[in-house]
GROMACS .gro file of N, CA and C in nm:
model
  432
    1UNK      N    1   2.103  -6.391  -5.566
    1UNK     CA    2   2.184  -6.259  -5.584
    1UNK      C    3   2.244  -6.278  -5.739
    2UNK      N    4   2.253  -6.175  -5.814
    2UNK     CA    5   2.290  -6.172  -5.943
    2UNK      C    6   2.447  -6.209  -5.985
    3UNK      N    7   2.447  -6.234  -6.132
    3UNK     CA    8   2.603  -6.280  -6.140
    3UNK      C    9   2.673  -6.125  -6.165
    4UNK      N   10   2.809  -6.157  -6.119
    4UNK     CA   11   2.906  -6.053  -6.124
    4UNK      C   12   2.951  -6.024  -6.260
    5UNK      N   13   2.940  -5.895  -6.299
    5UNK     CA   14   3.020  -5.880  -6.435
    5UNK      C   15   3.161  -5.908  -6.408
    6UNK      N   16   3.222  -5.918  -6.555
    6UNK     CA   17   3.360  -5.954  -6.540
    6UNK      C   18   3.388  -5.982  -6.707
    7UNK      N   19   3.513  -6.031  -6.716
    7UNK     CA   20   3.625  -6.014  -6.604
    7UNK      C   21   3.667  -5.880  -6.592
    8UNK      N   22   3.747  -5.851  -6.494
    8UNK     CA   23   3.795  -5.704  -6.469
    8UNK      C   24   3.922  -5.698  -6.542
    9UNK      N   25   3.951  -5.621  -6.633
    9UNK     CA   26   4.073  -5.636  -6.709
    9UNK      C   27   4.185  -5.533  -6.636
   10UNK      N   28   4.286  -5.585  -6.619
   10UNK     CA   29   4.400  -5.497  -6.547
   10UNK      C   30   4.470  -5.408  -6.666
   11UNK      N   31   4.520  -5.478  -6.755
   11UNK     CA   32   4.570  -5.412  -6.900
   11UNK      C   33   4.582  -5.513  -6.997
   12UNK      N   34   4.579  -5.478  -7.114
   12UNK     CA   35   4.572  -5.547  -7.243
   12UNK      C   36   4.507  -5.689  -7.207
   13UNK      N   37   4.557  -5.816  -7.225
   13UNK     CA   38   4.487  -5.922  -7.194
   13UNK      C   39   4.467  -5.979  -7.070
   14UNK      N   40   4.557  -5.940  -6.978
   14UNK     CA   41   4.555  -5.973  -6.825
   14UNK      C   42   4.439  -5.909  -6.743
   15UNK      N   43   4.357  -5.997  -6.688
   15UNK     CA   44   4.263  -5.969  -6.606
   15UNK      C   45   4.252  -6.037  -6.449
   16UNK      N   46   4.199  -5.988  -6.354
   16UNK     CA   47   4.161  -6.015  -6.215
   16UNK      C   48   4.138  -6.183  -6.219
   17UNK      N   49   4.204  -6.275  -6.186
   17UNK     CA   50   4.175  -6.408  -6.185
   17UNK      C   51   4.084  -6.447  -6.054
   18UNK      N   52   3.962  -6.468  -6.092
   18UNK     CA   53   3.850  -6.501  -5.995
   18UNK      C   54   3.902  -6.603  -5.893
   19UNK      N   55   3.957  -6.688  -5.944
   19UNK     CA   56   4.008  -6.813  -5.846
   19UNK      C   57   4.093  -6.743  -5.744
   20UNK      N   58   4.165  -6.617  -5.760
   20UNK     CA   59   4.279  -6.608  -5.672
   20UNK      C   60   4.208  -6.474  -5.572
   21UNK      N   61   4.081  -6.447  -5.615
   21UNK     CA   62   4.027  -6.346  -5.513
   21UNK      C   63   3.958  -6.410  -5.393
   22UNK      N   64   3.982  -6.340  -5.292
   22UNK     CA   65   3.898  -6.392  -5.181
   22UNK      C   66   3.826  -6.265  -5.098
   23UNK      N   67   3.695  -6.294  -5.051
   23UNK     CA   68   3.586  -6.200  -5.019
   23UNK      C   69   3.574  -6.197  -4.875
   24UNK      N   70   3.543  -6.065  -4.798
   24UNK     CA   71   3.490  -6.083  -4.672
   24UNK      C   72   3.421  -6.001  -4.671
   25UNK      N   73   3.280  -6.014  -4.583
   25UNK     CA   74   3.191  -5.939  -4.554
   25UNK      C   75   3.152  -5.895  -4.413
   26UNK      N   76   3.113  -5.766  -4.404
   26UNK     CA   77   3.067  -5.729  -4.262
   26UNK      C   78   2.967  -5.618  -4.260
   27UNK      N   79   2.919  -5.583  -4.162
   27UNK     CA   80   2.827  -5.471  -4.144
   27UNK      C   81   2.888  -5.351  -4.162
   28UNK      N   82   2.822  -5.259  -4.246
   28UNK     CA   83   2.869  -5.110  -4.307
   28UNK      C   84   2.810  -5.051  -4.207
   29UNK      N   85   2.852  -4.917  -4.186
   29UNK     CA   86   2.811  -4.823  -4.122
   29UNK      C   87   2.747  -4.716  -4.214
   30UNK      N   88   2.674  -4.634  -4.188
   30UNK     CA   89   2.600  -4.541  -4.278
   30UNK      C   90   2.469  -4.566  -4.311
   31UNK      N   91   2.411  -4.502  -4.410
   31UNK     CA   92   2.259  -4.524  -4.418
   31UNK      C   93   2.222  -4.666  -4.468
   32UNK      N   94   2.084  -4.687  -4.443
   32UNK     CA   95   2.039  -4.802  -4.449
   32UNK      C   96   1.915  -4.865  -4.364
   33UNK      N   97   1.878  -4.773  -4.270
   33UNK     CA   98   1.746  -4.780  -4.204
   33UNK      C   99   1.785  -4.932  -4.098
   34UNK      N  100   1.677  -4.988  -4.073
   34UNK     CA  101   1.674  -5.117  -3.991
   34UNK      C  102   1.750  -5.236  -4.076
   35UNK      N  103   1.748  -5.206  -4.209
   35UNK     CA  104   1.842  -5.326  -4.280
   35UNK      C  105   1.977  -5.313  -4.262
   36UNK      N  106   2.022  -5.219  -4.231
   36UNK     CA  107   2.172  -5.187  -4.215
   36UNK      C  108   2.221  -5.278  -4.093
   37UNK      N  109   2.129  -5.317  -4.000
   37UNK     CA  110   2.197  -5.388  -3.867
   37UNK      C  111   2.164  -5.539  -3.899
   38UNK      N  112   2.122  -5.573  -4.031
   38UNK     CA  113   2.109  -5.724  -4.040
   38UNK      C  114   2.189  -5.769  -4.172
   39UNK      N  115   2.217  -5.679  -4.247
   39UNK     CA  116   2.298  -5.739  -4.368
   39UNK      C  117   2.440  -5.704  -4.370
   40UNK      N  118   2.512  -5.794  -4.427
   40UNK     CA  119   2.654  -5.761  -4.434
   40UNK      C  120   2.703  -5.692  -4.572
   41UNK      N  121   2.680  -5.566  -4.582
   41UNK     CA  122   2.712  -5.500  -4.715
   41UNK      C  123   2.833  -5.442  -4.729
   42UNK      N  124   2.936  -5.433  -4.632
   42UNK     CA  125   3.048  -5.367  -4.667
   42UNK      C  126   3.150  -5.497  -4.696
   43UNK      N  127   3.249  -5.450  -4.801
   43UNK     CA  128   3.300  -5.571  -4.879
   43UNK      C  129   3.457  -5.551  -4.888
   44UNK      N  130   3.528  -5.640  -4.847
   44UNK     CA  131   3.675  -5.639  -4.838
   44UNK      C  132   3.713  -5.738  -4.933
   45UNK      N  133   3.787  -5.696  -5.043
   45UNK     CA  134   3.848  -5.815  -5.152
   45UNK      C  135   3.986  -5.807  -5.108
   46UNK      N  136   4.042  -5.948  -5.115
   46UNK     CA  137   4.170  -5.960  -5.102
   46UNK      C  138   4.234  -6.020  -5.223
   47UNK      N  139   4.360  -5.995  -5.264
   47UNK     CA  140   4.439  -6.063  -5.365
   47UNK      C  141   4.576  -6.085  -5.301
   48UNK      N  142   4.616  -6.206  -5.331
   48UNK     CA  143   4.766  -6.249  -5.301
   48UNK      C  144   4.829  -6.201  -5.417
   49UNK      N  145   4.891  -6.075  -5.370
   49UNK     CA  146   4.981  -6.055  -5.490
   49UNK      C  147   5.128  -6.135  -5.508
   50UNK      N  148   5.187  -6.156  -5.387
   50UNK     CA  149   5.291  -6.206  -5.385
   50UNK      C  150   5.296  -6.354  -5.447
   51UNK      N  151   5.186  -6.422  -5.420
   51UNK     CA  152   5.163  -6.560  -5.470
   51UNK      C  153   5.100  -6.596  -5.598
   52UNK      N  154   5.038  -6.464  -5.669
   52UNK     CA  155   4.963  -6.499  -5.797
   52UNK      C  156   5.077  -6.524  -5.896
   53UNK      N  157   5.001  -6.597  -5.992
   53UNK     CA  158   5.071  -6.633  -6.137
   53UNK      C  159   5.005  -6.569  -6.238
   54UNK      N  160   4.883  -6.511  -6.218
   54UNK     CA  161   4.813  -6.430  -6.325
   54UNK      C  162   4.900  -6.305  -6.381
   55UNK      N  163   4.985  -6.254  -6.307
   55UNK     CA  164   5.063  -6.123  -6.370
   55UNK      C  165   5.195  -6.202  -6.416
   56UNK      N  166   5.245  -6.110  -6.537
   56UNK     CA  167   5.370  -6.142  -6.590
   56UNK      C  168   5.464  -6.097  -6.456
   57UNK      N  169   5.593  -6.161  -6.495
   57UNK     CA  170   5.688  -6.165  -6.375
   57UNK      C  171   5.740  -6.023  -6.362
   58UNK      N  172   5.755  -5.937  -6.462
   58UNK     CA  173   5.793  -5.776  -6.449
   58UNK      C  174   5.694  -5.699  -6.389
   59UNK      N  175   5.560  -5.726  -6.423
   59UNK     CA  176   5.457  -5.650  -6.363
   59UNK      C  177   5.437  -5.694  -6.207
   60UNK      N  178   5.441  -5.816  -6.190
   60UNK     CA  179   5.439  -5.844  -6.037
   60UNK      C  180   5.542  -5.788  -5.936
   61UNK      N  181   5.671  -5.788  -6.016
   61UNK     CA  182   5.770  -5.688  -5.929
   61UNK      C  183   5.746  -5.561  -5.912
   62UNK      N  184   5.702  -5.510  -6.028
   62UNK     CA  185   5.658  -5.355  -6.023
   62UNK      C  186   5.554  -5.315  -5.916
   63UNK      N  187   5.449  -5.430  -5.925
   63UNK     CA  188   5.325  -5.398  -5.841
   63UNK      C  189   5.370  -5.428  -5.671
   64UNK      N  190   5.454  -5.521  -5.662
   64UNK     CA  191   5.485  -5.549  -5.535
   64UNK      C  192   5.593  -5.437  -5.482
   65UNK      N  193   5.635  -5.373  -5.563
   65UNK     CA  194   5.748  -5.257  -5.517
   65UNK      C  195   5.659  -5.126  -5.499
   66UNK      N  196   5.597  -5.103  -5.581
   66UNK     CA  197   5.479  -4.989  -5.576
   66UNK      C  198   5.380  -5.003  -5.462
   67UNK      N  199   5.333  -5.097  -5.442
   67UNK     CA  200   5.218  -5.123  -5.346
   67UNK      C  201   5.248  -5.176  -5.213
   68UNK      N  202   5.382  -5.176  -5.192
   68UNK     CA  203   5.453  -5.234  -5.063
   68UNK      C  204   5.385  -5.156  -4.945
   69UNK      N  205   5.363  -5.044  -4.929
   69UNK     CA  206   5.302  -4.984  -4.820
   69UNK      C  207   5.171  -5.036  -4.774
   70UNK      N  208   5.084  -5.083  -4.888
   70UNK     CA  209   4.967  -5.119  -4.877
   70UNK      C  210   4.927  -5.270  -4.861
   71UNK      N  211   5.071  -5.353  -4.867
   71UNK     CA  212   5.036  -5.499  -4.858
   71UNK      C  213   5.067  -5.524  -4.720
   72UNK      N  214   5.008  -5.647  -4.679
   72UNK     CA  215   5.004  -5.699  -4.551
   72UNK      C  216   5.036  -5.852  -4.574
   73UNK      N  217   5.161  -5.888  -4.565
   73UNK     CA  218   5.208  -6.022  -4.600
   73UNK      C  219   5.190  -6.053  -4.737
   74UNK      N  220   5.208  -5.965  -4.844
   74UNK     CA  221   5.216  -5.983  -4.970
   74UNK      C  222   5.053  -5.991  -5.015
   75UNK      N  223   4.969  -5.944  -4.943
   75UNK     CA  224   4.817  -5.950  -4.975
   75UNK      C  225   4.776  -5.808  -4.976
   76UNK      N  226   4.715  -5.783  -5.105
   76UNK     CA  227   4.647  -5.634  -5.130
   76UNK      C  228   4.506  -5.660  -5.093
   77UNK      N  229   4.460  -5.546  -4.991
   77UNK     CA  230   4.323  -5.563  -4.973
   77UNK      C  231   4.242  -5.419  -5.000
   78UNK      N  232   4.124  -5.432  -5.045
   78UNK     CA  233   4.049  -5.322  -5.085
   78UNK      C  234   3.909  -5.337  -5.033
   79UNK      N  235   3.858  -5.215  -4.964
   79UNK     CA  236   3.744  -5.222  -4.899
   79UNK      C  237   3.618  -5.107  -4.985
   80UNK      N  238   3.528  -5.165  -4.964
   80UNK     CA  239   3.394  -5.078  -5.024
   80UNK      C  240   3.278  -5.079  -4.970
   81UNK      N  241   3.212  -4.970  -4.904
   81UNK     CA  242   3.114  -4.971  -4.820
   81UNK      C  243   3.001  -4.871  -4.857
   82UNK      N  244   3.015  -4.778  -5.000
   82UNK     CA  245   2.958  -4.679  -5.015
   82UNK      C  246   2.797  -4.708  -5.039
   83UNK      N  247   2.766  -4.821  -5.093
   83UNK     CA  248   2.658  -4.845  -5.125
   83UNK      C  249   2.567  -4.938  -5.021
   84UNK      N  250   2.459  -4.922  -5.032
   84UNK     CA  251   2.356  -5.011  -4.943
   84UNK      C  252   2.364  -5.157  -4.993
   85UNK      N  253   2.391  -5.196  -5.129
   85UNK     CA  254   2.380  -5.331  -5.175
   85UNK      C  255   2.515  -5.405  -5.171
   86UNK      N  256   2.513  -5.516  -5.115
   86UNK     CA  257   2.667  -5.594  -5.127
   86UNK      C  258   2.714  -5.589  -5.271
   87UNK      N  259   2.629  -5.621  -5.349
   87UNK     CA  260   2.646  -5.654  -5.506
   87UNK      C  261   2.734  -5.540  -5.565
   88UNK      N  262   2.664  -5.417  -5.545
   88UNK     CA  263   2.720  -5.296  -5.589
   88UNK      C  264   2.860  -5.279  -5.511
   89UNK      N  265   2.874  -5.298  -5.405
   89UNK     CA  266   3.021  -5.269  -5.304
   89UNK      C  267   3.116  -5.361  -5.371
   90UNK      N  268   3.056  -5.496  -5.421
   90UNK     CA  269   3.137  -5.609  -5.465
   90UNK      C  270   3.201  -5.537  -5.578
   91UNK      N  271   3.122  -5.493  -5.671
   91UNK     CA  272   3.163  -5.456  -5.805
   91UNK      C  273   3.258  -5.290  -5.784
   92UNK      N  274   3.232  -5.207  -5.702
   92UNK     CA  275   3.325  -5.142  -5.651
   92UNK      C  276   3.454  -5.173  -5.609
   93UNK      N  277   3.456  -5.265  -5.523
   93UNK     CA  278   3.587  -5.317  -5.493
   93UNK      C  279   3.682  -5.383  -5.606
   94UNK      N  280   3.596  -5.470  -5.694
   94UNK     CA  281   3.688  -5.508  -5.800
   94UNK      C  282   3.720  -5.389  -5.904
   95UNK      N  283   3.638  -5.278  -5.932
   95UNK     CA  284   3.701  -5.186  -6.000
   95UNK      C  285   3.824  -5.124  -5.954
   96UNK      N  286   3.810  -5.094  -5.817
   96UNK     CA  287   3.910  -5.039  -5.732
   96UNK      C  288   4.047  -5.124  -5.745
   97UNK      N  289   4.024  -5.238  -5.732
   97UNK     CA  290   4.122  -5.341  -5.734
   97UNK      C  291   4.203  -5.340  -5.864
   98UNK      N  292   4.124  -5.351  -5.964
   98UNK     CA  293   4.159  -5.331  -6.121
   98UNK      C  294   4.267  -5.222  -6.131
   99UNK      N  295   4.197  -5.107  -6.104
   99UNK     CA  296   4.249  -4.977  -6.119
   99UNK      C  297   4.383  -4.955  -6.052
  100UNK      N  298   4.403  -5.016  -5.935
  100UNK     CA  299   4.528  -5.033  -5.849
  100UNK      C  300   4.613  -5.094  -5.915
  101UNK      N  301   4.574  -5.223  -5.970
  101UNK     CA  302   4.691  -5.304  -5.999
  101UNK      C  303   4.742  -5.246  -6.168
  102UNK      N  304   4.629  -5.171  -6.227
  102UNK     CA  305   4.667  -5.125  -6.350
  102UNK      C  306   4.772  -5.014  -6.321
  103UNK      N  307   4.756  -4.939  -6.241
  103UNK     CA  308   4.840  -4.822  -6.205
  103UNK      C  309   4.993  -4.877  -6.167
  104UNK      N  310   4.990  -4.960  -6.065
  104UNK     CA  311   5.105  -5.029  -6.014
  104UNK      C  312   5.171  -5.110  -6.128
  105UNK      N  313   5.129  -5.149  -6.224
  105UNK     CA  314   5.216  -5.234  -6.329
  105UNK      C  315   5.229  -5.136  -6.445
  106UNK      N  316   5.178  -5.036  -6.432
  106UNK     CA  317   5.217  -4.960  -6.556
  106UNK      C  318   5.390  -4.912  -6.565
  107UNK      N  319   5.421  -4.936  -6.695
  107UNK     CA  320   5.589  -4.919  -6.710
  107UNK      C  321   5.621  -4.753  -6.649
  108UNK      N  322   5.729  -4.733  -6.603
  108UNK     CA  323   5.776  -4.614  -6.571
  108UNK      C  324   5.766  -4.505  -6.665
  109UNK      N  325   5.739  -4.399  -6.661
  109UNK     CA  326   5.740  -4.284  -6.742
  109UNK      C  327   5.886  -4.278  -6.823
  110UNK      N  328   5.887  -4.230  -6.942
  110UNK     CA  329   6.028  -4.194  -7.010
  110UNK      C  330   6.117  -4.104  -6.938
  111UNK      N  331   6.215  -4.129  -6.943
  111UNK     CA  332   6.286  -4.008  -6.869
  111UNK      C  333   6.311  -3.892  -6.956
  112UNK      N  334   6.312  -3.768  -6.885
  112UNK     CA  335   6.311  -3.645  -6.962
  112UNK      C  336   6.451  -3.616  -7.030
  113UNK      N  337   6.443  -3.582  -7.154
  113UNK     CA  338   6.552  -3.546  -7.206
  113UNK      C  339   6.597  -3.404  -7.199
  114UNK      N  340   6.717  -3.377  -7.143
  114UNK     CA  341   6.730  -3.226  -7.144
  114UNK      C  342   6.776  -3.173  -7.271
  115UNK      N  343   6.721  -3.045  -7.318
  115UNK     CA  344   6.713  -2.983  -7.436
  115UNK      C  345   6.782  -2.849  -7.404
  116UNK      N  346   6.848  -2.822  -7.489
  116UNK     CA  347   6.920  -2.660  -7.484
  116UNK      C  348   6.848  -2.571  -7.555
  117UNK      N  349   6.822  -2.469  -7.480
  117UNK     CA  350   6.739  -2.352  -7.535
  117UNK      C  351   6.828  -2.274  -7.652
  118UNK      N  352   6.745  -2.273  -7.762
  118UNK     CA  353   6.814  -2.210  -7.876
  118UNK      C  354   6.854  -2.091  -7.851
  119UNK      N  355   6.977  -2.045  -7.920
  119UNK     CA  356   7.016  -1.910  -7.872
  119UNK      C  357   6.935  -1.808  -7.928
  120UNK      N  358   6.851  -1.822  -8.048
  120UNK     CA  359   6.762  -1.700  -8.129
  120UNK      C  360   6.670  -1.688  -8.011
  121UNK      N  361   6.593  -1.791  -7.933
  121UNK     CA  362   6.500  -1.741  -7.835
  121UNK      C  363   6.563  -1.668  -7.716
  122UNK      N  364   6.676  -1.725  -7.686
  122UNK     CA  365   6.753  -1.643  -7.551
  122UNK      C  366   6.773  -1.509  -7.606
  123UNK      N  367   6.804  -1.477  -7.724
  123UNK     CA  368   6.857  -1.341  -7.764
  123UNK      C  369   6.715  -1.270  -7.774
  124UNK      N  370   6.612  -1.324  -7.821
  124UNK     CA  371   6.486  -1.231  -7.830
  124UNK      C  372   6.434  -1.208  -7.727
  125UNK      N  373   6.460  -1.307  -7.595
  125UNK     CA  374   6.429  -1.264  -7.479
  125UNK      C  375   6.470  -1.131  -7.396
  126UNK      N  376   6.593  -1.149  -7.430
  126UNK     CA  377   6.698  -1.051  -7.369
  126UNK      C  378   6.660  -0.935  -7.445
  127UNK      N  379   6.637  -0.929  -7.596
  127UNK     CA  380   6.588  -0.786  -7.664
  127UNK      C  381   6.488  -0.755  -7.592
  128UNK      N  382   6.391  -0.824  -7.563
  128UNK     CA  383   6.247  -0.783  -7.520
  128UNK      C  384   6.260  -0.712  -7.381
  129UNK      N  385   6.350  -0.794  -7.316
  129UNK     CA  386   6.345  -0.724  -7.172
  129UNK      C  387   6.437  -0.595  -7.169
  130UNK      N  388   6.533  -0.587  -7.251
  130UNK     CA  389   6.576  -0.441  -7.267
  130UNK      C  390   6.476  -0.349  -7.300
  131UNK      N  391   6.371  -0.356  -7.427
  131UNK     CA  392   6.285  -0.285  -7.456
  131UNK      C  393   6.193  -0.245  -7.336
  132UNK      N  394   6.155  -0.370  -7.254
  132UNK     CA  395   6.064  -0.327  -7.143
  132UNK      C  396   6.124  -0.217  -7.024
  133UNK      N  397   6.267  -0.246  -7.018
  133UNK     CA  398   6.336  -0.141  -6.943
  133UNK      C  399   6.348  -0.016  -6.993
  134UNK      N  400   6.376   0.014  -7.103
  134UNK     CA  401   6.380   0.144  -7.190
  134UNK      C  402   6.223   0.206  -7.160
  135UNK      N  403   6.125   0.134  -7.172
  135UNK     CA  404   6.013   0.169  -7.184
  135UNK      C  405   5.983   0.234  -7.017
  136UNK      N  406   5.973   0.141  -6.922
  136UNK     CA  407   5.979   0.194  -6.777
  136UNK      C  408   6.082   0.288  -6.750
  137UNK      N  409   6.202   0.299  -6.812
  137UNK     CA  410   6.286   0.418  -6.784
  137UNK      C  411   6.226   0.552  -6.823
  138UNK      N  412   6.165   0.549  -6.935
  138UNK     CA  413   6.111   0.661  -6.993
  138UNK      C  414   6.012   0.703  -6.930
  139UNK      N  415   5.908   0.629  -6.846
  139UNK     CA  416   5.841   0.698  -6.740
  139UNK      C  417   5.863   0.768  -6.631
  140UNK      N  418   5.993   0.777  -6.592
  140UNK     CA  419   6.012   0.843  -6.486
  140UNK      C  420   6.023   1.003  -6.498
  141UNK      N  421   5.985   1.054  -6.412
  141UNK     CA  422   5.978   1.198  -6.454
  141UNK      C  423   6.118   1.286  -6.413
  142UNK      N  424   6.200   1.245  -6.481
  142UNK     CA  425   6.342   1.311  -6.440
  142UNK      C  426   6.355   1.459  -6.517
  143UNK      N  427   6.300   1.427  -6.643
  143UNK     CA  428   6.316   1.569  -6.744
  143UNK      C  429   6.180   1.636  -6.744
  144UNK      N  430   6.099   1.690  -6.659
  144UNK     CA  431   6.002   1.761  -6.674
  144UNK      C  432   6.007   1.885  -6.648
   0.00000   0.00000   0.00000
């Protein structure tokens, strides 16, 4: 089996730690012919988010909060079974895990600052509205 490309960067200089990842393999459904009955091509990648030392504290808290519905005992699981080869499914699982963690550890968006509509814009809107009203009123057939 070929070497896995890596490291999979979450964000900045933080990458998925190979030592903290655990893999499980099983038979995949789907295409593959006779080969599918003998090979364990479906991949499940497990990452213990609650116990990891690889993520900074703030990121870890954010990820635990945002991924809470997906966690089972503090462990994040990602499955991949699209490809017939186990290696490609492993790569897919790693990419998914890295993107999930990148999204979950991202800083919250800046709060929207309420701004006031300039008076000139409001006056122009009302002027144009009045003009449209006059145009439409002129279309009625009252004075024919």
